[in-house]
XYZ file of C-alpha atoms in Angstrom:
289
model
C 101.543 72.581 117.084
C 102.468 72.897 113.235
C 100.372 75.495 110.940
C 98.804 72.932 108.729
C 98.501 75.708 106.869
C 102.700 75.865 105.793
C 104.474 73.618 102.912
C 107.940 73.472 103.896
C 110.865 70.533 103.396
C 113.120 68.534 105.803
C 116.039 70.561 107.556
C 117.018 67.446 109.394
C 116.265 63.495 110.531
C 117.758 62.565 113.860
C 116.677 58.729 114.974
C 114.057 60.241 117.164
C 112.930 63.871 115.464
C 112.340 65.204 111.524
C 112.779 68.877 111.630
C 111.354 71.151 109.485
C 111.426 74.492 108.064
C 108.964 75.881 106.577
C 108.438 78.601 104.549
C 108.533 81.604 106.984
C 111.877 80.302 108.684
C 110.314 78.200 111.687
C 111.284 75.026 112.334
C 108.873 71.828 113.800
C 109.158 69.350 114.531
C 108.168 65.462 114.569
C 109.286 63.466 117.732
C 108.856 59.971 118.915
C 105.981 59.343 120.662
C 108.539 58.576 124.284
C 110.063 62.445 124.169
C 108.682 64.758 125.946
C 106.134 67.321 124.047
C 107.774 70.642 123.076
C 105.846 73.898 120.795
C 105.739 72.938 117.834
C 105.805 69.807 118.035
C 104.206 66.759 117.012
C 104.870 63.904 118.767
C 104.314 59.976 117.136
C 104.375 56.236 116.998
C 107.085 54.955 115.001
C 108.543 51.345 114.069
C 111.929 52.515 114.213
C 113.852 55.571 114.378
C 112.999 58.252 111.764
C 116.652 57.649 109.952
C 115.735 54.052 109.621
C 112.625 55.506 107.757
C 114.717 56.769 104.364
C 113.444 60.661 104.726
C 115.991 63.269 103.801
C 116.432 66.662 104.381
C 115.192 68.671 101.573
C 111.880 66.487 101.608
C 109.025 67.822 100.516
C 106.843 68.042 103.573
C 103.262 68.441 103.023
C 99.819 69.199 104.393
C 96.484 67.359 103.161
C 93.353 67.674 105.011
C 93.517 64.699 107.987
C 97.100 64.320 107.085
C 100.820 65.380 106.854
C 103.156 64.365 104.183
C 106.912 64.171 105.339
C 108.632 62.278 101.991
C 107.653 58.413 102.273
C 105.799 58.486 105.800
C 102.246 59.483 106.227
C 101.548 61.325 109.111
C 97.854 61.298 110.659
C 96.891 64.457 112.606
C 93.271 62.381 113.563
C 94.665 61.611 117.334
C 96.953 63.908 117.846
C 96.253 66.026 120.639
C 97.267 69.297 120.392
C 99.259 70.965 123.633
C 100.326 74.096 125.300
C 103.310 75.492 126.532
C 102.456 76.426 129.939
C 104.916 78.662 132.558
C 104.228 78.232 136.604
C 104.464 81.291 138.266
C 106.716 82.860 139.607
C 106.800 82.239 143.275
C 106.692 85.482 144.592
C 104.429 85.002 147.325
C 105.712 82.229 148.460
C 107.845 82.334 151.433
C 111.484 83.701 151.368
C 113.538 81.070 151.634
C 111.195 78.677 150.326
C 113.041 78.799 146.236
C 117.019 79.348 147.644
C 115.566 76.008 149.722
C 114.929 74.240 146.315
C 117.176 75.486 144.305
C 120.007 74.410 146.263
C 118.363 71.069 145.532
C 118.847 71.726 141.934
C 122.411 72.341 142.736
C 123.422 69.408 144.430
C 121.652 67.372 141.891
C 123.271 69.736 139.115
C 126.095 69.135 140.526
C 125.882 64.726 141.234
C 124.055 64.388 138.200
C 124.526 66.889 135.950
C 128.090 66.607 132.675
C 131.352 68.199 132.357
C 131.842 69.840 129.599
C 129.453 73.515 129.077
C 128.182 75.117 131.922
C 128.556 72.380 134.682
C 132.682 72.775 134.562
C 132.073 76.765 135.199
C 129.662 76.117 138.218
C 130.460 72.641 139.790
C 133.829 72.078 138.791
C 136.582 72.750 142.315
C 139.574 72.589 138.489
C 137.291 75.040 136.385
C 138.857 78.113 137.822
C 142.349 76.524 137.063
C 141.022 74.932 133.595
C 143.800 75.330 130.828
C 140.841 75.186 128.578
C 140.425 78.082 125.833
C 136.349 76.595 125.690
C 135.398 77.182 129.637
C 137.448 79.937 130.606
C 135.264 81.836 127.573
C 132.640 80.239 128.922
C 132.805 80.759 132.608
C 133.598 85.196 131.333
C 131.034 85.406 129.478
C 128.726 83.669 131.666
C 129.060 85.435 134.621
C 129.560 88.896 132.476
C 125.900 87.707 131.529
C 124.458 87.214 134.956
C 126.054 90.385 136.377
C 124.577 93.037 133.466
C 120.973 91.207 134.509
C 121.374 91.631 137.786
C 122.127 95.116 137.905
C 119.808 95.740 134.479
C 122.383 97.807 131.973
C 120.102 96.261 128.985
C 122.658 97.432 126.118
C 125.679 95.131 128.687
C 123.471 92.474 128.837
C 123.225 91.878 125.241
C 126.823 92.722 124.615
C 127.362 90.487 126.882
C 124.504 87.574 125.862
C 125.637 88.389 122.285
C 128.637 86.684 123.300
C 127.246 84.158 124.497
C 125.084 82.841 121.628
C 126.730 79.513 119.119
C 129.408 78.887 121.996
C 130.222 76.373 121.977
C 129.489 72.556 119.847
C 126.695 70.610 118.866
C 123.113 71.483 117.526
C 122.821 74.087 120.523
C 125.726 75.546 122.016
C 126.155 74.722 126.055
C 125.677 79.238 125.652
C 122.417 78.780 123.488
C 121.255 76.561 126.090
C 122.474 78.561 128.956
C 120.531 81.291 127.230
C 117.573 79.888 126.145
C 116.876 78.748 129.917
C 117.655 82.087 131.588
C 115.038 83.966 128.803
C 111.901 81.030 130.055
C 112.660 81.932 133.488
C 112.337 86.018 132.738
C 109.353 85.818 130.800
C 106.863 83.485 134.254
C 104.436 84.614 135.064
C 104.052 86.898 137.338
C 107.684 86.824 137.589
C 110.584 90.420 139.443
C 111.589 90.434 135.393
C 110.443 93.311 133.476
C 108.738 93.852 129.993
C 112.944 95.447 129.514
C 113.765 91.502 130.192
C 111.890 89.869 127.572
C 112.250 92.375 125.193
C 116.360 91.617 125.720
C 115.182 88.056 125.303
C 113.392 89.084 122.192
C 116.714 90.548 120.871
C 118.997 88.016 121.229
C 116.870 85.610 119.634
C 117.156 88.159 116.428
C 120.506 87.538 117.596
C 120.660 84.512 117.376
C 119.917 83.749 113.167
C 122.989 85.647 112.934
C 125.712 83.440 115.050
C 124.262 79.643 115.697
C 122.453 76.765 113.940
C 119.050 77.060 112.412
C 118.082 74.449 115.558
C 119.654 76.992 118.075
C 118.151 79.710 116.548
C 114.355 77.903 117.132
C 115.280 77.369 120.546
C 116.349 80.751 121.702
C 112.660 81.623 119.430
C 110.508 79.973 121.765
C 112.047 81.347 124.780
C 112.303 84.300 123.861
C 107.945 83.496 123.493
C 107.573 82.431 126.560
C 107.332 78.408 124.976
C 109.059 76.145 127.298
C 109.937 71.889 126.814
C 107.516 69.455 128.335
C 110.175 68.567 131.370
C 111.043 71.815 131.598
C 108.230 73.172 132.551
C 107.279 70.168 134.930
C 110.948 70.961 136.567
C 109.971 74.760 137.049
C 106.891 73.455 138.159
C 108.282 71.280 140.921
C 110.968 74.403 142.209
C 107.687 76.436 143.221
C 106.159 73.586 145.240
C 107.346 70.120 145.004
C 109.293 68.212 147.800
C 113.010 67.086 146.994
C 112.121 63.999 145.920
C 110.102 65.544 143.083
C 111.951 68.058 141.759
C 115.289 65.766 142.081
C 113.421 63.521 139.162
C 111.955 66.271 136.939
C 116.448 67.528 137.254
C 117.390 64.751 135.833
C 114.735 64.272 133.750
C 115.943 67.378 132.326
C 119.360 66.435 132.612
C 118.914 63.572 130.460
C 118.418 66.094 127.421
C 120.715 66.077 124.384
C 124.199 65.009 125.144
C 125.821 68.523 127.256
C 122.202 70.333 126.559
C 120.713 68.720 129.924
C 122.972 69.991 132.240
C 123.502 73.743 130.032
C 119.253 74.024 130.553
C 119.327 72.831 134.118
C 122.250 74.794 135.363
C 120.745 78.417 133.049
C 117.571 77.162 135.002
C 118.969 77.238 138.043
C 120.753 80.294 137.757
C 117.693 82.319 136.027
C 115.768 81.050 140.154
C 118.139 82.545 141.656
C 118.485 85.610 140.415
C 114.435 86.251 139.930
C 115.326 85.927 143.710
C 117.506 88.256 143.970
C 115.864 91.488 142.580
C 112.096 90.278 144.177
C 114.384 90.817 146.941
C 116.131 93.793 146.049
C 111.905 95.415 144.792
C 110.688 93.651 148.707
C 113.221 96.011 149.632
C 112.318 99.110 148.245
C 115.080 99.264 145.882
C 114.872 99.516 141.909
């Protein structure tokens, strides 16, 4: 939720969202009411697209008692409901095959409904290994190297390979950033087999992002490192833990619809993180390090 002690300015304007940059270099969002909730987010009922309201990047944002003034837009805060991002507990105590079965459902849904152009090609395209696209080749190599380092708990290598993913791709949140943010989200699930070293790695990567990617993507990685996630992501994690095939697929479809490629890249990253967590939990149960 927006800290009303801050003044700031409009960072960017889209049809469904307005992003606000504050004095402490964080981004907050005003979103249309039908958008799922998210960290540092206010949802409002807007009569038209924000891009049609005359709001411009650089416009002053002012907080007054009970109201938020954003360029020509005045938001009444009286009916704003505070939303808290709470990740579900990692299912270490559940039957051993439950998470494996449910991540298979996720994989099937992503394979059928994900979009090509990013991580989908790495995980689900039979032609990916033969693809001459330099971006896909780099994304494949770096994502796999990052997961390998995480799996073997080589945190310096994980930082190095993770940094090579950040900023890789196009758009406001590149594919490499979406993938990393999804992994960091799973690492922060309460009761997960990911130690504090994994969470410290997340903060290091978020700090590196300041120099390597877009402001919107930086904020996404910071909030992921803090253990915060948007509503649709949290819902999907909850369904993977205790839902049915129908509810898992429904929740996965909502995540897959995020942005252009972002939803697919997030879904792949969440799946990879859950699978990695399951591996680490099994190793721990067997008395491994």
